[in-house]
Coordinates of C-alpha atoms and ligand atoms in Angstrom, one line a residue:
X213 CA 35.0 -23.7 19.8
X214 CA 31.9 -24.1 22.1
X215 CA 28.5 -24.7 20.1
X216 CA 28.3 -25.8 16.1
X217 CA 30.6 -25.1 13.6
X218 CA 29.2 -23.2 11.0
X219 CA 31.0 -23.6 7.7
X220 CA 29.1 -21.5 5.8
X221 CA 31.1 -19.1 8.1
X222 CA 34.2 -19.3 6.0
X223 CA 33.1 -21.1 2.9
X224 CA 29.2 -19.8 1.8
X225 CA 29.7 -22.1 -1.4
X226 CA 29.3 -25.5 0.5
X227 CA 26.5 -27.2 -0.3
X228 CA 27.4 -30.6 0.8
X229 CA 29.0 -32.0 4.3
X230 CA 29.5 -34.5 6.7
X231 CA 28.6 -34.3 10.4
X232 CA 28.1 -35.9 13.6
X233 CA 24.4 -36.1 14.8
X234 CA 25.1 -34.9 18.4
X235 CA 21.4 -34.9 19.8
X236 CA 18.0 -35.6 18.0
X237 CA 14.9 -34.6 20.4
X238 CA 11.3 -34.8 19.1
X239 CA 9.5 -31.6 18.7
X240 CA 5.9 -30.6 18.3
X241 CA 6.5 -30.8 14.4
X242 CA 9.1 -33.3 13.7
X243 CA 12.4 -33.7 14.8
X244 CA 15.1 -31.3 16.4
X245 CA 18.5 -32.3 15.2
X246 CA 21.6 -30.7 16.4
X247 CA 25.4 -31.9 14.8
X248 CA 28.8 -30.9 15.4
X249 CA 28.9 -28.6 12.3
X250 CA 26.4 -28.0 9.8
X251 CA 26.4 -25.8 6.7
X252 CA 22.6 -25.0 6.9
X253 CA 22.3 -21.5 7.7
X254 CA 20.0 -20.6 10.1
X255 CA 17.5 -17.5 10.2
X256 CA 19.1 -14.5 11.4
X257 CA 20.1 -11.0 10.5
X258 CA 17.2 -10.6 7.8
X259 CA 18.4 -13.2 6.4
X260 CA 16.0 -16.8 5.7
X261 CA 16.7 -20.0 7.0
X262 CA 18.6 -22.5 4.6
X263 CA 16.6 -25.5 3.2
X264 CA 17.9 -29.0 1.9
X265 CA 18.4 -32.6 3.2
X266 CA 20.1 -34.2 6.3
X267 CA 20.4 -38.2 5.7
X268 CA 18.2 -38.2 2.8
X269 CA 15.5 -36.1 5.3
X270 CA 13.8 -32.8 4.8
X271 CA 14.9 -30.2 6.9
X272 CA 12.0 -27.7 7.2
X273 CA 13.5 -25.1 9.3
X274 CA 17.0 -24.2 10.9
X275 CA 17.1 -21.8 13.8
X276 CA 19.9 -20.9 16.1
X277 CA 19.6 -21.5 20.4
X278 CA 22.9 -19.9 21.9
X279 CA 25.4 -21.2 20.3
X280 CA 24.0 -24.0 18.4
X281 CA 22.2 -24.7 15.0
X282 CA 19.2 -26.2 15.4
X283 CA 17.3 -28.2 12.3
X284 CA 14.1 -29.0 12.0
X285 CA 13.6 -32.4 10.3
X286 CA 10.2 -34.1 9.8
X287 CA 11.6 -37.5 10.2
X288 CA 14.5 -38.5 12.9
X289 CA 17.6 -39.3 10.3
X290 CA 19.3 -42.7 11.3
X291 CA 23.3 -42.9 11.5
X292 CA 25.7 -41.3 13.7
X293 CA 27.3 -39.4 11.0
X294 CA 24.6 -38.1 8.6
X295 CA 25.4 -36.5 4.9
X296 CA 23.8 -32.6 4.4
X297 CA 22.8 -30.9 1.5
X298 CA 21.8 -27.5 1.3
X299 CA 19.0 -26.9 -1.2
X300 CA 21.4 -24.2 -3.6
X301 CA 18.9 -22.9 -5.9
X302 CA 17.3 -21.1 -2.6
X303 CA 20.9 -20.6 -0.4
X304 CA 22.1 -18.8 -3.9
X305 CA 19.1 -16.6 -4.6
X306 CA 19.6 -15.4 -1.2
X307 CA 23.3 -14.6 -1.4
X308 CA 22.6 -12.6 -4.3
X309 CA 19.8 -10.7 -2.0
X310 CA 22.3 -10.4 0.4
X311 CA 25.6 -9.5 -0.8
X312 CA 23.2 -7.0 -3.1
X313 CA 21.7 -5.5 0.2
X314 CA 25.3 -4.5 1.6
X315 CA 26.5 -3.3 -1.9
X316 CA 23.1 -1.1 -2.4
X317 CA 23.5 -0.3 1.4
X318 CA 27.0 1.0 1.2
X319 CA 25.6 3.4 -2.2
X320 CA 22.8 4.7 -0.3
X321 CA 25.8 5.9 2.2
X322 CA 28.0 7.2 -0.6
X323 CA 25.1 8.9 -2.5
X324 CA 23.9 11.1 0.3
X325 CA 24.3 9.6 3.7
X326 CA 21.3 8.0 4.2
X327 CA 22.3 4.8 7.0
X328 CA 20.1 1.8 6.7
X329 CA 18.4 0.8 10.0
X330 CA 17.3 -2.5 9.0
X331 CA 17.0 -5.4 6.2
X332 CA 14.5 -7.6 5.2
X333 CA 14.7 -10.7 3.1
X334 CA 11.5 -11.7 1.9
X335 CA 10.6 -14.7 -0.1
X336 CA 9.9 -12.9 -3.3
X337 CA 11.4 -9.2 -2.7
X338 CA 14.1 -8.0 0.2
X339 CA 13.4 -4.1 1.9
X340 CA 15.7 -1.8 3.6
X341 CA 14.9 1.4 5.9
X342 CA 17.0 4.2 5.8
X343 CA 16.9 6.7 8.2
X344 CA 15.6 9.6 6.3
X345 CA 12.4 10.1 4.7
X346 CA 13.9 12.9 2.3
X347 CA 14.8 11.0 -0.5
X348 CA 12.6 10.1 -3.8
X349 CA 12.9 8.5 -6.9
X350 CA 15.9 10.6 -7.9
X351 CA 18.4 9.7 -5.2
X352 CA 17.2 6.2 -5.1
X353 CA 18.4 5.8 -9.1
X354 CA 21.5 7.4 -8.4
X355 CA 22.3 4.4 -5.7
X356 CA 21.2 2.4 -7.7
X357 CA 23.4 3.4 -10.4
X358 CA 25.9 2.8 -8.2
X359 CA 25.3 -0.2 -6.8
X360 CA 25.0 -1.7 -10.5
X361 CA 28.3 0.3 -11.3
X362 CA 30.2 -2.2 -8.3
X363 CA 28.3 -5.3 -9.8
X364 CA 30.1 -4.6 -13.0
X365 CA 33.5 -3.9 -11.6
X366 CA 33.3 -7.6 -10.5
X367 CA 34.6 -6.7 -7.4
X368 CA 36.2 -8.9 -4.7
X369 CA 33.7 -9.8 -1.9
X370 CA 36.1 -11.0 1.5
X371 CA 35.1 -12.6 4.7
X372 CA 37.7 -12.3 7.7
X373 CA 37.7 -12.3 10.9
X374 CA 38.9 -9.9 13.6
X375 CA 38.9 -9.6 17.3
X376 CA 36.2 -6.9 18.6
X377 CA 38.8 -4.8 19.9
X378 CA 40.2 -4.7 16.4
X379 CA 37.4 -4.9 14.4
X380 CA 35.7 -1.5 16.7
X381 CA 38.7 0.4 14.9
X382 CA 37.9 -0.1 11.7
X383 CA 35.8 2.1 9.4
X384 CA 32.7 -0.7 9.8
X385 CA 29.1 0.6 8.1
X386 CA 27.6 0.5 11.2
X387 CA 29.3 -0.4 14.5
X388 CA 29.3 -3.2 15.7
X389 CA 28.6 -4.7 19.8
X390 CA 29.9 -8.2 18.8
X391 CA 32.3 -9.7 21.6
X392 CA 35.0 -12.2 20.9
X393 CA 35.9 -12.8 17.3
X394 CA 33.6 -10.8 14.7
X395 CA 33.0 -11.9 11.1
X396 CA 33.8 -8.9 9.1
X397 CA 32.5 -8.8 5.1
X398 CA 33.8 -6.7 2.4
X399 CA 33.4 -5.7 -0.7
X400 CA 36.4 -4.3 -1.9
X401 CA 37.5 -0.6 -1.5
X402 CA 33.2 0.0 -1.1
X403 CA 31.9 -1.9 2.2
X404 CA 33.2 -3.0 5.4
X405 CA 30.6 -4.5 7.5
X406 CA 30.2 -6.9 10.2
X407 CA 27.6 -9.2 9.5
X408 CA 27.1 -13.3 10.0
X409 CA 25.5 -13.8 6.7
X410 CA 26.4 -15.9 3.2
X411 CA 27.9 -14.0 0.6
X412 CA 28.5 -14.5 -3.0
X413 CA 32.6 -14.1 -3.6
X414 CA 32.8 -11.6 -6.0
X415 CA 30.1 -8.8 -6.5
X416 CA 29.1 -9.5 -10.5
X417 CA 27.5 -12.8 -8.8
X418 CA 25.5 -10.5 -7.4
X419 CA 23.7 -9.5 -10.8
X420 CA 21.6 -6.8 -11.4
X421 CA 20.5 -4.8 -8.4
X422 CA 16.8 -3.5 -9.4
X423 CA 15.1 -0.8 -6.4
X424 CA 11.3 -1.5 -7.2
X425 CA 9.7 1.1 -5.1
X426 CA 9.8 2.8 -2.0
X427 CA 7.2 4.5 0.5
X428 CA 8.0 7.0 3.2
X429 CA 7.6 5.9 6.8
X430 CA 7.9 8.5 9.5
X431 CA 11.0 9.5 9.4
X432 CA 12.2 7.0 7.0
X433 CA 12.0 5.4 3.8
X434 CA 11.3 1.3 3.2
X435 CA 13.7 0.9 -0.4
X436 CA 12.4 -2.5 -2.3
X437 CA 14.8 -4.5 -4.2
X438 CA 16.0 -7.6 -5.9
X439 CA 19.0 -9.0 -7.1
X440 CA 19.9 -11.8 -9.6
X441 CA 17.6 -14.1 -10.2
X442 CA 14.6 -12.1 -9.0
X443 CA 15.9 -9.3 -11.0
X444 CA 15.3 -11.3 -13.7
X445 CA 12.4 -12.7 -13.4
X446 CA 10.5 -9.4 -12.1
X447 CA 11.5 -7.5 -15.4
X448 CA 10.7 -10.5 -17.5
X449 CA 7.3 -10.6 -15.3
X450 CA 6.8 -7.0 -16.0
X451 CA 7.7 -7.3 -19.9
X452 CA 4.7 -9.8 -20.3
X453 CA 2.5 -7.9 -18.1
X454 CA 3.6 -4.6 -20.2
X455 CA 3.1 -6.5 -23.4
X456 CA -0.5 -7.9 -22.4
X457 CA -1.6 -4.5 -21.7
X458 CA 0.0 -3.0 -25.3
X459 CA -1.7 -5.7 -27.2
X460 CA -5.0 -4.8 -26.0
X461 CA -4.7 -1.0 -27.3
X462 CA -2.6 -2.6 -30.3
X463 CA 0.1 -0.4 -29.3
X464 CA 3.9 -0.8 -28.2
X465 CA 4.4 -0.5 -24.5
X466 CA 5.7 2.5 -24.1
X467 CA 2.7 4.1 -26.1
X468 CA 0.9 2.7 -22.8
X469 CA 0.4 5.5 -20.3
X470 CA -0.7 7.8 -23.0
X471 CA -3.2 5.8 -24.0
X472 CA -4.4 4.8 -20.9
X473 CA -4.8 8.8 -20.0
X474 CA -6.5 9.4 -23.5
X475 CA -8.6 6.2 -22.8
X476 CA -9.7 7.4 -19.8
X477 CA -10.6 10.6 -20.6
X478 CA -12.8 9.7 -23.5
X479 CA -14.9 7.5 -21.0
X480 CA -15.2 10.3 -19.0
X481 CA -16.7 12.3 -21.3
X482 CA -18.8 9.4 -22.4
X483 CA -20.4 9.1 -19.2
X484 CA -21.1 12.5 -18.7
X485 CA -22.6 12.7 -22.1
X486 CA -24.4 9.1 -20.9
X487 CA -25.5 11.4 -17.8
X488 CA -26.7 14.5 -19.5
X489 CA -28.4 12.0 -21.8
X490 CA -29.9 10.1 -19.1
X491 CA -31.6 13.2 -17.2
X492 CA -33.0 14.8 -20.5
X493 CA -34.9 11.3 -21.4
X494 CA -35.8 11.5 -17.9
X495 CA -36.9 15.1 -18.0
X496 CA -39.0 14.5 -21.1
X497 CA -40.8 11.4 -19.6
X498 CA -41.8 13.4 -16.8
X499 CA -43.3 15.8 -19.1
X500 CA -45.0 12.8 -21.4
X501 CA -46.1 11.4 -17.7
X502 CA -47.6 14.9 -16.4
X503 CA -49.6 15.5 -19.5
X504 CA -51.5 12.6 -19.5
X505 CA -51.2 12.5 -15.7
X506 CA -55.3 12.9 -14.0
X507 CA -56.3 15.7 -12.2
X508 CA -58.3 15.9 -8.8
X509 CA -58.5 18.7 -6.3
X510 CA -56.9 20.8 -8.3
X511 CA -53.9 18.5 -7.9
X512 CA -52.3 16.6 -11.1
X513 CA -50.7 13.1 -10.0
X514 CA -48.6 11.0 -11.4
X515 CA -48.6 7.7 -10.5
X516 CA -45.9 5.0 -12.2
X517 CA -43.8 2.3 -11.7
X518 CA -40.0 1.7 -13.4
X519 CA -37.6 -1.3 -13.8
X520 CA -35.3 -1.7 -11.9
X521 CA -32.8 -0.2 -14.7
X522 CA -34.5 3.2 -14.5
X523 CA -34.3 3.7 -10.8
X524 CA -32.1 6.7 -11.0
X525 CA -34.6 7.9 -13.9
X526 CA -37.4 7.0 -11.8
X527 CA -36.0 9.7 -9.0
X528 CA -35.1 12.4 -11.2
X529 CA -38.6 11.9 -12.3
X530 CA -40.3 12.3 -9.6
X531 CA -38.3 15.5 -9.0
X532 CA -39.4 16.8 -12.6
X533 CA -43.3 16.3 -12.1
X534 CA -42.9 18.3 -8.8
X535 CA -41.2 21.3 -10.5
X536 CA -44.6 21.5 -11.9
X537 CA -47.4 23.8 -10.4
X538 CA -49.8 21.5 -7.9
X539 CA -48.2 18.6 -8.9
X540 CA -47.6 15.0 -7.0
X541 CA -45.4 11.9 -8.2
X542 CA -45.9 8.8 -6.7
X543 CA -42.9 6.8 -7.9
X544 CA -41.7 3.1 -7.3
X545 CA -39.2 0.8 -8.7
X546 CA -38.8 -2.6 -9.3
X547 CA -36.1 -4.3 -7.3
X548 CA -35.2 -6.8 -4.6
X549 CA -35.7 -4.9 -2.4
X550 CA -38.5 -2.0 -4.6
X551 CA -37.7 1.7 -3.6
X552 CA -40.5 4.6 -3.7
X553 CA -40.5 8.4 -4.6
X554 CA -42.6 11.0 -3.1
X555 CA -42.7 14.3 -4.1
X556 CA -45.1 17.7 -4.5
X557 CA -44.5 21.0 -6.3
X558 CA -42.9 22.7 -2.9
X559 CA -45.0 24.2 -0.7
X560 CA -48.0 22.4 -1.4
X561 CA -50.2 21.2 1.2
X562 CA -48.7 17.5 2.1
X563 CA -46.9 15.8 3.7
X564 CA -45.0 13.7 1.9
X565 CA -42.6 12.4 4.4
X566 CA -45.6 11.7 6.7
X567 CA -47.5 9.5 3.7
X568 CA -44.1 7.9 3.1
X569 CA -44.2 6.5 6.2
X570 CA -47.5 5.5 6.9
X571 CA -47.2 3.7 3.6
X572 CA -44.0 1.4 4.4
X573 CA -45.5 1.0 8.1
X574 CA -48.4 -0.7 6.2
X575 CA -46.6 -2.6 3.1
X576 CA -43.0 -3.1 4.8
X577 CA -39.7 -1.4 4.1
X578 CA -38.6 1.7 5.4
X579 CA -37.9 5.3 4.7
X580 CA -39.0 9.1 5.2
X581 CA -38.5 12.2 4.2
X582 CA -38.9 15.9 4.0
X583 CA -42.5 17.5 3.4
X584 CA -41.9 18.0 -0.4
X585 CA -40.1 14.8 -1.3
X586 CA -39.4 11.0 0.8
X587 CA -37.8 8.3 -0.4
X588 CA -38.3 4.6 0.6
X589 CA -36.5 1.3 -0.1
X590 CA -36.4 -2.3 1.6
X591 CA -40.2 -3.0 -0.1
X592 CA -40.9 -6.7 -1.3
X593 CA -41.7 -5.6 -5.0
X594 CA -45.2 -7.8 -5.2
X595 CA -46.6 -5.1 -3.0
X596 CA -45.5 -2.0 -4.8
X597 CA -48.9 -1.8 -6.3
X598 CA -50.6 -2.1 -3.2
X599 CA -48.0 0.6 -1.5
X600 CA -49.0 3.4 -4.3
X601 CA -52.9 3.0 -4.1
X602 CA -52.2 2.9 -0.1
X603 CA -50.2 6.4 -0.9
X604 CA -52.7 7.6 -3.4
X605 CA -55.9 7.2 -0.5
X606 CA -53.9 9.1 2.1
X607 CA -53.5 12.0 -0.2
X608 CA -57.1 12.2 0.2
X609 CA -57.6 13.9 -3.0
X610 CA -60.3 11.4 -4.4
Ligands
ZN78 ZN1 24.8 -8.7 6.0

């Protein structure tokens, strides 16, 4: 057998080994170390690299060149025959992603045909594409039913091997292109596939398979799962997150979207009543402001300034006074940056575009307008003062 022996090829549980160091080369990062077999499984076939120890030394990557395993070690191990140790806790989580992944794979098929085109195995969820983007939430469960119905059944998971001749007859998943001897996995009377990667042995090592959500590509659909552990953890992670939310409306969890909706929908209503509130206060301040407003020419202006709280007062205001006969509002707000408000009862005889901008050309900021009503913004507020008496001379009205 030319390149390294993989042992995980014929025995995934190995976590410990002895090999030969047959070439150590340094690397931009470390160390590359090749031996004459390895268990370390290197990344391939959506499935992550293996990480653990060679001679007491971190291997931070494995990676496969032709035909040999390749680890990446910070430090160059001593010794001609080095001890390995695969770090289990990650090797395990991802058999369970795995051998899940063919299991949920082979359901999608049984369910309704759907074929998946690829697999992902990511460091906290794993994804696979199927090739049709005409399945929802129903057809997913039902897979996943199924899937969880095979983890039960405990079922036998086998790796053998074949010749490609051979192994092109049989009723594979997909086919395969592999020359020479192929590794063939199966999960007993459910999944024949031809695949490279570690596998638990028997599927209830697998634990529960959980689809988490799925989107719609074009032409496809992108399926997230876990298995096992993750399982686990995600719908422990979502219990806590469930109960955090319930405790806040003092309610059980599944009182949750209900209240949320009702929730909402009061503070709706409470800002349109807040709204409605707003405008009336706003429409009776212009009133309070255009009574005691003084009148020249005819012409009754109001002149006033608001915090910067009350801007969106301040402009309804301004539209108020002009829905008055031969009236002008001269508004600004307070605010880094200030903002102004020009208006006049339509069709009077200003412009109040024009005065707007004649008046931040002079006191800074910018802004413009129509004839009957401008608005400006950008102002240092210290000359807000200085902007409205600049305003209130243009009119020419004194
Ligand atoms: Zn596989």
């Amino acid at each position: 057998m030319s390149g390294t022996e993989r042992l995980y090829y014929t025995d995934c549980y190995l976590r410990e080994f002895e090999a030969r160091i047959l070439k150590v080369e340094q690397a931009p990062k470390g160390y590359r170390v090749v031996l004459d077999r390895t268990a370390f499984y290197p990344e391939s076939g959506g499935q992550p690299s293996d990480r653990g120890t060679l001679a007491g030394c971190e291997v931070v990557d494995v990676v496969e060149q032709n035909d040999e395993i390749v680890h990446l070690l910070a430090q160059a191990p001593s010794g001609e025959m080095v001890k390995g140790t695969v770090d289990w806790t990650r090797r395990f989580e991802h058999m369970q992603q795995h051998t899940g992944q063919h299991v949920l794979s082979a359901a999608f098929e049984k369910v309704g045909g759907y074929k998946t085109v690829s697999f992902h195995l990511g460091a906290e969820a794993s994804t696979i594409d199927l090739d049709s983007d005409r399945l929802g939430a129903r057809q997913i469960e039902e897979a996943e039913d199924l899937a969880n119905q095979v983890v039960f059944e405990n079922r036998e998971v086998r790796i053998f091997f074949r010749p490609a001749t051979e192994a092109s007859q049989m009723d594979l998943r997909k086919p395969t292109f592999r020359e020479g001897d192929v590794r063939l996995v199966e999960v007993s009377d459910f999944d024949l596939s031809a695949c490279g990667g570690t596998h638990v042995s028997r599927t209830g090592a697998v634990g529960a398979i959980l689809a988490r959500k799925f989107e719609r590509l074009k032409g496809s659909t992108r399926v997230e799962f876990v298995c096992g552990g993750r399982a686990l953890r995600g719908a422990r992670e979502d219990f806590r997150t469930l109960s955090d939310a319930a405790r806040l409306f003092s309610a059980a969890p599944a009182k949750l979207p209900e209240l949320i909706r009702k929730q909402s929908d009061e503070l709706r209503a409470a800002l349109r009543a807040h709204e409605k509130g707003m405008e009336r206060w706003a429409e009776l301040r212009a009133a309070e402001l255009w009574q005691g407003a003084p009148e020249r020419n005819g012409k009754r202006i109001v002149r006033a300034i608001f915090p910067v709280e009350e801007a969106r007062e301040a402009k309804i205001i301004a539209h108020e006074v002009a829905k008055r006969p031969s009236s002008i509002a001269l508004v600004g707000v307070r605010g880094k940056p200030a903002a102004l408000f020009f208006a006049q009862t339509p069709g009077g005889s200003l412009d109040m575009g024009a005065i707007l901008k004649q008046t931040v050309a002079k006191c800074g900021g910018k802004g413009g307008g129509a004839k009957d009503f401008a608005q400006g913004g950008g102002l240092d507020e210290a000359r807000l003062e200085e902007a409205l008496n600049l305003a209130e001379s243009i009119l020419g009205l004194a």
